[in-house]
Amino acid sequence: MGIRTLLAMLVVALVVIGALATQESYKVFMPGLLQGAVLTIEIAILGSLLAIVMGVLAALARMYGPAPLRWLATVYVEIFRGTSALVQLFWLFFVLPQFGVTLNAFLVAVLALGLNVGAYGSEVVRGAIQSVARGQWEACTALNMSRPQMLRRIILPQAFVAMIPPWGNLFIELLKSTALVSLITLSDLAFKAQQMNQNTFKTIPIFTLVLLMYLAMSLVVTIGMRLLERRASLGLARGKAA
Amino acid sequence: MIWDWAFAFEILPVLARAAIVSIEATLIGFALAASLGLVLAVVRIAVPWTGWTISVLVELIRSTPLLIQIFFLYFVFPKFGVVLDAFTAGVLAIGIHYAAYCSEVYRAGFDNIHRGQWEASVALNLSAWTTFRDIIIPQAIPPIVPALGNYLVALFKETPLLSAIAVLELMQTAKIIGSETFRYTEPMTLVGLFFLAMSLVSAALIRSLEGLLNRRTMR
């Protein structure tokens, strides 16, 4: 879908949210929903940062690390990709305290979602590094570059461009899975929606508004990543343009 | 004592019964997703003015959390007089959610069919229905089976969300055991291990299926 269509969708979503929010009967639950949205955004941003760090570390460990580090990274990726985000969230929330590690719910949320998406991200990083043409590696060897030099100057800048679209998808996945944290007592947007629903019984407007709010947040991420992709690929002649 | 083997074995049969509900939800949900996704992808090509509507619809579904969609079906539909039980509402929501993803996979499959195949169908005066049934779908589906398989695994991993509307699947059962016995370690860990085992097995199956299909379509 083109960036113009996405922008149009975002504008429509924001106008509808605005039009609904200013109505008298919506004043009851709008502040609560906005509070929830702020927590959702906080968790999404911190989770994304953790996911990027874990994704890059795990990918590099699996590709270039010594054997024990490689196994550790593989086990991490397989466990977090193989089980559900909700299971991981519950495990950290309910089981970790039994080992004497009690984290508050917010920290558990950021950790679980960041580690979950980071595991998927490491595959993205790995794939992008491997997708850089072989000739580039060979040229680096021919120029007698060291491994860190190759990665930093030649390979990673090219891999970075290839990584942007899949990371965009992962950030959307992470944003959507923040709704799960409502199940471990955090009062995010999904939690506020249920709370307001139980208080006011205005089920249809509340859930419609909440869906539109998530849609608006996702569209902001998608559009941002599209712009970043356009910028990052400017310097590189890729594919057909070459 | 952190891990109690006796307790783990005691709850295993209960969890195994609940796992059947999770697997049922997966299979029904995926059947819905795969067929509805195919319908969306075909309608988009066969009916001229639907393309834009369907892409906006797909974008809407993919951009909002599945959990909220489940709540939406479970809480909002009764207001219109459609009362669904928790299992039906949950499976329906999961099926529709993944139909949006599957329709994109089918679309990629259709896009990979050579233009000449469509033109030949027009030249032979085949109807749209015959073209899809006899020419396009048999060529488009086999290469995308692994991608669909990945969504089957992803869908399976979303079934714990049904616990949020109290469907007695694996996660909900583990939570109940936990709250009754104050022991969360064994039930939660067993649920995690069950998902891990299922994922690893299905990933291996998809990989071998991929190899099989590659060999068949290589010329």
Tab-separated table of C-alpha atoms in Angstrom:
chain	number	residue	atom	x	y	z
A	1	MET	CA	0.000	0.000	0.000
A	2	GLY	CA	1.362	3.410	-0.970
A	3	ILE	CA	2.492	5.957	1.577
A	4	ARG	CA	-0.243	8.382	0.436
A	5	THR	CA	-3.000	5.858	1.124
A	6	LEU	CA	-1.512	5.155	4.556
A	7	LEU	CA	-1.375	8.885	5.332
A	8	ALA	CA	-4.986	9.259	4.202
A	9	MET	CA	-5.999	6.374	6.504
A	10	LEU	CA	-4.149	7.992	9.401
A	11	VAL	CA	-5.838	11.339	8.820
A	12	VAL	CA	-9.282	9.682	8.639
A	13	ALA	CA	-8.579	7.706	11.826
A	14	LEU	CA	-7.401	10.813	13.695
A	15	VAL	CA	-10.384	12.888	12.504
A	16	VAL	CA	-12.844	10.197	13.623
A	17	ILE	CA	-11.075	9.836	16.995
A	18	GLY	CA	-11.125	13.631	17.407
A	19	ALA	CA	-14.768	13.944	16.414
A	20	LEU	CA	-15.781	11.191	18.852
A	21	ALA	CA	-13.530	12.432	21.660
A	22	THR	CA	-15.075	15.899	21.731
A	23	GLN	CA	-18.604	14.559	22.137
A	24	GLU	CA	-20.152	15.192	25.550
A	25	SER	CA	-21.040	11.545	26.274
A	26	TYR	CA	-17.471	10.386	25.498
A	27	LYS	CA	-15.866	12.673	28.102
A	28	VAL	CA	-16.414	9.971	30.729
A	29	PHE	CA	-13.922	7.518	29.345
A	30	MET	CA	-11.667	9.495	27.003
A	31	PRO	CA	-9.121	10.614	29.683
A	32	GLY	CA	-8.790	7.013	30.915
A	33	LEU	CA	-8.212	5.702	27.400
A	34	LEU	CA	-5.572	8.361	26.747
A	35	GLN	CA	-3.776	7.429	29.991
A	36	GLY	CA	-3.799	3.826	28.833
A	37	ALA	CA	-2.481	4.808	25.416
A	38	VAL	CA	0.479	6.592	27.034
A	39	LEU	CA	1.457	3.426	28.922
A	40	THR	CA	1.038	1.388	25.716
A	41	ILE	CA	3.386	3.766	23.860
A	42	GLU	CA	5.957	3.650	26.690
A	43	ILE	CA	6.035	-0.148	26.701
A	44	ALA	CA	6.173	-0.258	22.899
A	45	ILE	CA	9.130	2.130	22.704
A	46	LEU	CA	11.175	0.501	25.495
A	47	GLY	CA	10.318	-2.971	24.176
A	48	SER	CA	11.425	-1.993	20.663
A	49	LEU	CA	14.752	-0.678	21.948
A	50	LEU	CA	15.371	-3.914	23.860
A	51	ALA	CA	14.329	-5.905	20.775
A	52	ILE	CA	16.844	-4.097	18.560
A	53	VAL	CA	19.674	-4.655	21.063
A	54	MET	CA	18.792	-8.350	21.519
A	55	GLY	CA	18.273	-8.873	17.790
A	56	VAL	CA	21.670	-7.462	16.820
A	57	LEU	CA	23.525	-9.176	19.696
A	58	ALA	CA	21.934	-12.578	19.067
A	59	ALA	CA	22.536	-12.377	15.309
A	60	LEU	CA	26.194	-11.405	15.691
A	61	ALA	CA	26.700	-14.063	18.390
A	62	ARG	CA	25.203	-16.745	16.139
A	63	MET	CA	27.237	-15.711	13.110
A	64	TYR	CA	30.617	-14.778	14.533
A	65	GLY	CA	30.638	-15.747	18.235
A	66	PRO	CA	32.607	-18.600	19.829
A	67	ALA	CA	30.756	-21.918	20.187
A	68	PRO	CA	29.252	-21.468	23.707
A	69	LEU	CA	27.964	-18.001	22.847
A	70	ARG	CA	26.568	-19.343	19.576
A	71	TRP	CA	24.638	-22.082	21.404
A	72	LEU	CA	23.344	-19.646	23.994
A	73	ALA	CA	22.046	-17.329	21.268
A	74	THR	CA	20.454	-20.247	19.389
A	75	VAL	CA	18.691	-21.479	22.530
A	76	TYR	CA	17.426	-17.947	23.222
A	77	VAL	CA	16.075	-17.520	19.692
A	78	GLU	CA	14.423	-20.971	19.564
A	79	ILE	CA	12.778	-20.612	22.985
A	80	PHE	CA	11.371	-17.149	22.377
A	81	ARG	CA	10.231	-17.931	18.836
A	82	GLY	CA	8.848	-21.318	19.785
A	83	THR	CA	6.529	-20.274	22.601
A	84	SER	CA	3.782	-17.670	22.756
A	85	ALA	CA	4.381	-14.094	23.853
A	86	LEU	CA	1.583	-14.546	26.404
A	87	VAL	CA	3.203	-17.694	27.822
A	88	GLN	CA	6.513	-15.828	28.155
A	89	LEU	CA	4.789	-12.900	29.817
A	90	PHE	CA	3.022	-15.168	32.321
A	91	TRP	CA	6.142	-17.213	32.946
A	92	LEU	CA	8.195	-14.133	33.819
A	93	PHE	CA	5.335	-12.748	35.912
A	94	PHE	CA	4.321	-15.859	37.864
A	95	VAL	CA	7.305	-18.228	37.827
A	96	LEU	CA	10.295	-15.920	38.161
A	97	PRO	CA	9.233	-14.774	41.679
A	98	GLN	CA	9.463	-18.436	42.782
A	99	PHE	CA	13.159	-18.306	41.920
A	100	GLY	CA	13.442	-15.237	44.141
A	101	VAL	CA	13.422	-12.721	41.264
A	102	THR	CA	10.449	-10.408	41.629
A	103	LEU	CA	10.122	-7.775	38.930
A	104	ASN	CA	7.360	-5.229	38.733
A	105	ALA	CA	4.750	-5.739	36.017
A	106	PHE	CA	6.060	-2.909	33.830
A	107	LEU	CA	9.568	-4.367	33.749
A	108	VAL	CA	8.166	-7.854	33.038
A	109	ALA	CA	6.150	-6.434	30.130
A	110	VAL	CA	9.132	-4.661	28.543
A	111	LEU	CA	11.388	-7.685	29.086
A	112	ALA	CA	8.974	-10.282	27.720
A	113	LEU	CA	7.937	-8.305	24.642
A	114	GLY	CA	11.480	-7.056	23.941
A	115	LEU	CA	12.993	-10.538	24.253
A	116	ASN	CA	10.186	-12.070	22.171
A	117	VAL	CA	10.493	-9.633	19.283
A	118	GLY	CA	14.298	-9.567	19.617
A	119	ALA	CA	14.375	-13.303	18.838
A	120	TYR	CA	12.492	-12.694	15.576
A	121	GLY	CA	14.669	-9.629	14.964
A	122	SER	CA	17.879	-11.647	15.187
A	123	GLU	CA	16.702	-13.696	12.189
A	124	VAL	CA	16.019	-10.454	10.320
A	125	VAL	CA	19.510	-9.145	11.089
A	126	ARG	CA	21.084	-12.461	10.120
A	127	GLY	CA	19.145	-12.633	6.850
A	128	ALA	CA	20.023	-9.049	5.948
A	129	ILE	CA	23.740	-9.567	6.576
A	130	GLN	CA	23.682	-12.748	4.505
A	131	SER	CA	21.800	-11.015	1.691
A	132	VAL	CA	24.707	-8.652	0.999
A	133	ALA	CA	26.246	-9.807	-2.289
A	134	ARG	CA	29.216	-12.204	-2.016
A	135	GLY	CA	31.316	-9.935	-4.210
A	136	GLN	CA	31.230	-7.304	-1.494
A	137	TRP	CA	32.788	-9.725	1.007
A	138	GLU	CA	35.364	-10.813	-1.534
A	139	ALA	CA	36.255	-7.213	-2.364
A	140	CYS	CA	36.775	-6.539	1.368
A	141	THR	CA	39.089	-9.541	1.607
A	142	ALA	CA	40.940	-8.402	-1.499
A	143	LEU	CA	41.410	-4.983	0.115
A	144	ASN	CA	42.812	-6.725	3.198
A	145	MET	CA	40.182	-5.306	5.565
A	146	SER	CA	39.779	-6.736	9.052
A	147	ARG	CA	36.450	-8.378	9.977
A	148	PRO	CA	35.210	-5.422	12.125
A	149	GLN	CA	36.216	-3.015	9.360
A	150	MET	CA	34.307	-5.016	6.724
A	151	LEU	CA	31.199	-5.165	8.864
A	152	ARG	CA	31.255	-1.543	9.901
A	153	ARG	CA	32.139	0.090	6.608
A	154	ILE	CA	30.829	-2.178	3.862
A	155	ILE	CA	28.414	-4.868	5.002
A	156	LEU	CA	26.278	-3.315	7.769
A	157	PRO	CA	25.409	-0.082	5.895
A	158	GLN	CA	24.034	-2.209	3.052
A	159	ALA	CA	22.372	-4.730	5.346
A	160	PHE	CA	20.755	-1.866	7.269
A	161	VAL	CA	18.652	-0.832	4.270
A	162	ALA	CA	17.448	-4.404	3.740
A	163	MET	CA	16.527	-4.647	7.446
A	164	ILE	CA	14.208	-1.651	7.631
A	165	PRO	CA	10.981	-3.137	6.178
A	166	PRO	CA	11.048	-6.382	8.241
A	167	TRP	CA	11.899	-4.441	11.404
A	168	GLY	CA	8.908	-2.198	10.645
A	169	ASN	CA	6.687	-5.276	10.616
A	170	LEU	CA	8.203	-6.441	13.898
A	171	PHE	CA	7.584	-3.062	15.572
A	172	ILE	CA	3.923	-3.341	14.522
A	173	GLU	CA	3.810	-6.872	15.981
A	174	LEU	CA	5.314	-5.548	19.217
A	175	LEU	CA	2.887	-2.645	19.379
A	176	LYS	CA	-0.005	-5.080	18.915
A	177	SER	CA	1.287	-7.499	21.533
A	178	THR	CA	1.445	-4.727	24.140
A	179	ALA	CA	-2.298	-5.420	24.501
A	180	LEU	CA	-1.281	-8.653	26.273
A	181	VAL	CA	0.183	-6.734	29.220
A	182	SER	CA	-3.384	-5.910	30.284
A	183	LEU	CA	-3.551	-9.577	31.370
A	184	ILE	CA	-0.743	-9.071	33.929
A	185	THR	CA	-2.573	-6.160	35.592
A	186	LEU	CA	-0.914	-3.240	33.767
A	187	SER	CA	-3.422	-0.505	32.949
A	188	ASP	CA	-2.542	-0.026	29.299
A	189	LEU	CA	-5.013	0.865	26.555
A	190	ALA	CA	-6.499	-2.652	26.392
A	191	PHE	CA	-6.919	-2.753	30.186
A	192	LYS	CA	-8.551	0.697	30.264
A	193	ALA	CA	-10.911	-0.406	27.486
A	194	GLN	CA	-12.136	-3.315	29.585
A	195	GLN	CA	-12.288	-1.237	32.750
A	196	MET	CA	-14.300	1.540	31.068
A	197	ASN	CA	-16.524	-1.081	29.462
A	198	GLN	CA	-17.352	-2.570	32.867
A	199	ASN	CA	-17.969	0.879	34.355
A	200	THR	CA	-20.084	2.437	31.627
A	201	PHE	CA	-21.358	-0.474	29.470
A	202	LYS	CA	-20.782	1.705	26.395
A	203	THR	CA	-19.231	-1.281	24.668
A	204	ILE	CA	-19.523	-0.266	21.012
A	205	PRO	CA	-18.051	3.264	21.212
A	206	ILE	CA	-15.259	2.209	23.585
A	207	PHE	CA	-13.976	-0.733	21.566
A	208	THR	CA	-14.355	1.165	18.278
A	209	LEU	CA	-12.336	4.050	19.692
A	210	VAL	CA	-9.672	1.713	21.050
A	211	LEU	CA	-9.322	-0.098	17.712
A	212	LEU	CA	-8.963	3.276	15.960
A	213	MET	CA	-6.321	4.362	18.481
A	214	TYR	CA	-4.262	1.219	17.897
A	215	LEU	CA	-4.719	1.702	14.149
A	216	ALA	CA	-3.431	5.282	14.373
A	217	MET	CA	-0.369	4.184	16.384
A	218	SER	CA	0.410	1.365	13.909
A	219	LEU	CA	0.045	3.710	10.939
A	220	VAL	CA	2.474	6.194	12.517
A	221	VAL	CA	5.045	3.371	12.818
A	222	THR	CA	4.432	2.134	9.253
A	223	ILE	CA	4.681	5.616	7.734
A	224	GLY	CA	7.794	6.438	9.790
A	225	MET	CA	9.523	3.248	8.648
A	226	ARG	CA	8.585	3.927	5.010
A	227	LEU	CA	10.155	7.394	5.211
A	228	LEU	CA	13.262	5.981	6.895
A	229	GLU	CA	13.525	3.328	4.184
A	230	ARG	CA	13.284	5.951	1.455
A	231	ARG	CA	16.002	8.044	3.117
A	232	ALA	CA	18.341	5.161	3.850
A	233	SER	CA	18.200	3.773	0.316
A	234	LEU	CA	18.973	7.147	-1.278
A	235	GLY	CA	22.743	6.662	-1.202
A	236	LEU	CA	22.617	3.050	-2.307
A	237	ALA	CA	21.895	2.066	-5.880
A	238	ARG	CA	19.938	-1.092	-5.235
A	239	GLY	CA	18.260	-3.669	-7.448
A	240	LYS	CA	16.875	-2.332	-10.687
A	241	ALA	CA	18.397	1.131	-10.320
A	242	ALA	CA	21.936	-0.246	-10.382
B	1	MET	CA	11.296	-26.814	46.518
B	2	ILE	CA	11.224	-25.055	43.175
B	3	TRP	CA	10.239	-27.909	40.855
B	4	ASP	CA	7.975	-30.706	42.113
B	5	TRP	CA	7.983	-33.732	39.775
B	6	ALA	CA	5.050	-35.419	41.509
B	7	PHE	CA	2.915	-32.305	41.069
B	8	ALA	CA	4.025	-31.942	37.442
B	9	PHE	CA	2.921	-35.513	36.666
B	10	GLU	CA	-0.325	-34.995	38.553
B	11	ILE	CA	-1.360	-32.008	36.399
B	12	LEU	CA	-0.078	-33.443	33.124
B	13	PRO	CA	-3.334	-35.272	32.174
B	14	VAL	CA	-5.405	-32.147	32.908
B	15	LEU	CA	-3.122	-30.048	30.712
B	16	ALA	CA	-3.148	-32.698	27.982
B	17	ARG	CA	-6.954	-32.535	27.844
B	18	ALA	CA	-6.757	-28.741	27.618
B	19	ALA	CA	-4.157	-29.018	24.861
B	20	ILE	CA	-6.811	-30.747	22.741
B	21	VAL	CA	-8.973	-27.614	22.990
B	22	SER	CA	-5.990	-25.484	21.898
B	23	ILE	CA	-5.368	-27.769	18.924
B	24	GLU	CA	-9.075	-27.753	17.997
B	25	ALA	CA	-9.083	-23.950	18.076
B	26	THR	CA	-5.958	-23.935	15.900
B	27	LEU	CA	-7.386	-26.286	13.279
B	28	ILE	CA	-10.806	-24.614	13.039
B	29	GLY	CA	-9.214	-21.148	13.113
B	30	PHE	CA	-6.728	-22.046	10.397
B	31	ALA	CA	-9.372	-23.682	8.183
B	32	LEU	CA	-11.308	-20.414	8.430
B	33	ALA	CA	-8.214	-18.269	7.816
B	34	ALA	CA	-7.038	-20.303	4.817
B	35	SER	CA	-10.438	-20.382	3.102
B	36	LEU	CA	-11.479	-16.798	3.886
B	37	GLY	CA	-8.002	-15.591	2.869
B	38	LEU	CA	-8.343	-17.391	-0.479
B	39	VAL	CA	-11.792	-15.863	-1.022
B	40	LEU	CA	-10.422	-12.367	-0.292
B	41	ALA	CA	-7.481	-12.841	-2.669
B	42	VAL	CA	-9.666	-14.222	-5.485
B	43	VAL	CA	-12.402	-11.589	-5.104
B	44	ARG	CA	-9.756	-8.869	-5.221
B	45	ILE	CA	-8.654	-10.045	-8.686
B	46	ALA	CA	-11.989	-11.253	-10.076
B	47	VAL	CA	-14.247	-8.360	-9.003
B	48	PRO	CA	-12.902	-5.058	-10.386
B	49	TRP	CA	-13.690	-2.376	-7.769
B	50	THR	CA	-12.987	-4.440	-4.623
B	51	GLY	CA	-9.175	-4.117	-4.643
B	52	TRP	CA	-8.994	-0.896	-2.679
B	53	THR	CA	-11.672	-1.893	-0.153
B	54	ILE	CA	-9.980	-5.216	0.539
B	55	SER	CA	-6.530	-3.668	1.010
B	56	VAL	CA	-7.904	-1.137	3.507
B	57	LEU	CA	-9.746	-3.950	5.315
B	58	VAL	CA	-6.595	-6.097	5.440
B	59	GLU	CA	-4.568	-3.117	6.707
B	60	LEU	CA	-7.183	-2.429	9.412
B	61	ILE	CA	-7.133	-6.023	10.644
B	62	ARG	CA	-3.339	-6.331	10.563
B	63	SER	CA	-2.762	-3.022	12.375
B	64	THR	CA	-4.860	-3.688	15.459
B	65	PRO	CA	-4.217	-6.194	18.273
B	66	LEU	CA	-5.828	-9.612	18.056
B	67	LEU	CA	-6.739	-9.408	21.755
B	68	ILE	CA	-8.894	-6.317	21.114
B	69	GLN	CA	-10.483	-8.022	18.106
B	70	ILE	CA	-11.368	-11.000	20.306
B	71	PHE	CA	-12.912	-8.649	22.905
B	72	PHE	CA	-14.715	-6.832	20.089
B	73	LEU	CA	-16.401	-10.008	18.802
B	74	TYR	CA	-17.130	-11.256	22.313
B	75	PHE	CA	-18.493	-8.016	23.829
B	76	VAL	CA	-19.764	-5.949	20.885
B	77	PHE	CA	-21.646	-8.566	18.859
B	78	PRO	CA	-24.150	-9.334	21.646
B	79	LYS	CA	-25.169	-5.650	21.493
B	80	PHE	CA	-26.378	-6.339	17.934
B	81	GLY	CA	-28.227	-9.431	19.119
B	82	VAL	CA	-25.554	-11.916	18.001
B	83	VAL	CA	-24.517	-13.825	21.115
B	84	LEU	CA	-21.469	-16.022	20.535
B	85	ASP	CA	-20.044	-18.384	23.100
B	86	ALA	CA	-16.438	-17.694	24.083
B	87	PHE	CA	-14.906	-20.485	21.980
B	88	THR	CA	-16.794	-19.465	18.811
B	89	ALA	CA	-16.046	-15.759	19.249
B	90	GLY	CA	-12.362	-16.441	19.909
B	91	VAL	CA	-11.868	-18.846	17.032
B	92	LEU	CA	-13.775	-16.538	14.684
B	93	ALA	CA	-11.560	-13.594	15.678
B	94	ILE	CA	-8.356	-15.608	15.235
B	95	GLY	CA	-9.600	-16.957	11.883
B	96	ILE	CA	-10.491	-13.505	10.540
B	97	HIS	CA	-7.227	-12.013	11.822
B	98	TYR	CA	-5.120	-14.633	10.069
B	99	ALA	CA	-7.312	-14.542	6.944
B	100	ALA	CA	-5.934	-11.020	6.423
B	101	TYR	CA	-2.375	-12.354	6.573
B	102	CYS	CA	-3.169	-15.410	4.420
B	103	SER	CA	-4.832	-13.291	1.723
B	104	GLU	CA	-1.521	-11.472	1.230
B	105	VAL	CA	0.257	-14.820	0.861
B	106	TYR	CA	-2.256	-15.965	-1.768
B	107	ARG	CA	-1.875	-12.635	-3.537
B	108	ALA	CA	1.885	-13.133	-3.755
B	109	GLY	CA	1.202	-16.611	-5.164
B	110	PHE	CA	-1.150	-15.226	-7.827
B	111	ASP	CA	1.308	-12.458	-8.694
B	112	ASN	CA	3.944	-15.079	-9.437
B	113	ILE	CA	1.800	-16.746	-12.117
B	114	HIS	CA	3.075	-15.823	-15.542
B	115	ARG	CA	0.934	-13.257	-17.379
B	116	GLY	CA	0.737	-15.587	-20.377
B	117	GLN	CA	-1.329	-18.038	-18.300
B	118	TRP	CA	-4.019	-15.406	-17.752
B	119	GLU	CA	-3.891	-14.343	-21.391
B	120	ALA	CA	-4.151	-17.935	-22.578
B	121	SER	CA	-7.228	-18.416	-20.361
B	122	VAL	CA	-8.831	-15.340	-21.910
B	123	ALA	CA	-7.908	-16.559	-25.388
B	124	LEU	CA	-9.552	-19.927	-24.644
B	125	ASN	CA	-12.659	-18.058	-23.442
B	126	LEU	CA	-12.529	-19.672	-20.005
B	127	SER	CA	-14.732	-18.120	-17.327
B	128	ALA	CA	-13.099	-16.432	-14.331
B	129	TRP	CA	-14.190	-19.343	-12.136
B	130	THR	CA	-12.677	-21.990	-14.455
B	131	THR	CA	-9.486	-19.954	-14.859
B	132	PHE	CA	-8.974	-19.847	-11.105
B	133	ARG	CA	-10.024	-23.430	-10.437
B	134	ASP	CA	-8.166	-25.174	-13.254
B	135	ILE	CA	-5.290	-22.865	-14.208
B	136	ILE	CA	-4.279	-20.398	-11.515
B	137	ILE	CA	-4.898	-22.048	-8.138
B	138	PRO	CA	-3.198	-25.388	-8.962
B	139	GLN	CA	-0.049	-23.474	-9.948
B	140	ALA	CA	-0.206	-20.767	-7.270
B	141	ILE	CA	-0.841	-22.861	-4.148
B	142	PRO	CA	2.067	-25.377	-3.974
B	143	PRO	CA	4.858	-22.730	-3.815
B	144	ILE	CA	3.100	-20.856	-0.988
B	145	VAL	CA	2.333	-23.907	1.190
B	146	PRO	CA	5.371	-23.272	3.449
B	147	ALA	CA	4.330	-19.627	3.969
B	148	LEU	CA	0.834	-20.793	4.917
B	149	GLY	CA	2.424	-23.368	7.219
B	150	ASN	CA	4.294	-20.612	9.033
B	151	TYR	CA	0.997	-18.835	9.651
B	152	LEU	CA	-0.484	-22.081	10.986
B	153	VAL	CA	2.305	-22.178	13.591
B	154	ALA	CA	1.889	-18.454	14.331
B	155	LEU	CA	-1.870	-18.948	14.751
B	156	PHE	CA	-1.290	-21.856	17.122
B	157	LYS	CA	0.909	-19.627	19.267
B	158	GLU	CA	-1.915	-17.058	19.497
B	159	THR	CA	-4.423	-19.506	20.972
B	160	PRO	CA	-3.412	-18.664	24.586
B	161	LEU	CA	-5.177	-15.338	23.970
B	162	LEU	CA	-8.450	-17.255	24.210
B	163	SER	CA	-7.765	-17.525	27.954
B	164	ALA	CA	-8.614	-13.798	28.156
B	165	ILE	CA	-12.276	-14.632	27.456
B	166	ALA	CA	-12.113	-17.712	29.686
B	167	VAL	CA	-11.982	-20.451	27.048
B	168	LEU	CA	-10.692	-23.552	28.827
B	169	GLU	CA	-7.633	-24.031	26.626
B	170	LEU	CA	-4.092	-24.750	27.749
B	171	MET	CA	-3.240	-21.322	29.202
B	172	GLN	CA	-6.539	-20.853	31.041
B	173	THR	CA	-6.236	-24.346	32.537
B	174	ALA	CA	-2.673	-23.607	33.684
B	175	LYS	CA	-3.838	-20.339	35.245
B	176	ILE	CA	-6.655	-22.132	37.096
B	177	ILE	CA	-4.267	-24.792	38.393
B	178	GLY	CA	-1.915	-22.004	39.486
B	179	SER	CA	-4.548	-20.040	41.342
B	180	GLU	CA	-5.945	-23.151	43.058
B	181	THR	CA	-2.622	-24.600	44.214
B	182	PHE	CA	-0.473	-21.439	44.391
B	183	ARG	CA	2.087	-23.290	42.277
B	184	TYR	CA	2.667	-21.579	38.959
B	185	THR	CA	6.113	-22.980	38.148
B	186	GLU	CA	5.036	-26.417	36.910
B	187	PRO	CA	1.866	-25.527	34.945
B	188	MET	CA	3.374	-22.440	33.248
B	189	THR	CA	6.631	-24.219	32.401
B	190	LEU	CA	4.789	-27.262	31.029
B	191	VAL	CA	2.643	-24.997	28.834
B	192	GLY	CA	5.810	-23.294	27.546
B	193	LEU	CA	7.477	-26.653	26.854
B	194	PHE	CA	4.372	-27.908	25.053
B	195	PHE	CA	4.361	-24.886	22.716
B	196	LEU	CA	8.111	-25.162	22.180
B	197	ALA	CA	7.834	-28.844	21.255
B	198	MET	CA	4.927	-28.245	18.860
B	199	SER	CA	6.747	-25.321	17.216
B	200	LEU	CA	10.003	-27.206	16.718
B	201	VAL	CA	8.203	-30.239	15.278
B	202	SER	CA	6.086	-28.149	12.916
B	203	ALA	CA	9.096	-26.069	11.830
B	204	ALA	CA	10.891	-29.286	10.892
B	205	LEU	CA	7.782	-30.527	9.032
B	206	ILE	CA	7.474	-27.267	7.089
B	207	ARG	CA	11.146	-27.407	6.136
B	208	SER	CA	10.857	-30.940	4.751
B	209	LEU	CA	7.622	-30.013	2.968
B	210	GLU	CA	9.440	-27.074	1.410
B	211	GLY	CA	12.173	-29.404	0.152
B	212	LEU	CA	9.551	-31.781	-1.251
B	213	LEU	CA	7.689	-29.008	-3.082
B	214	ASN	CA	10.914	-27.524	-4.440
B	215	ARG	CA	11.889	-30.862	-5.890
B	216	ARG	CA	8.455	-31.294	-7.479
B	217	THR	CA	8.339	-27.891	-9.145
B	218	MET	CA	11.975	-27.907	-10.332
B	219	ARG	CA	12.199	-28.474	-14.034
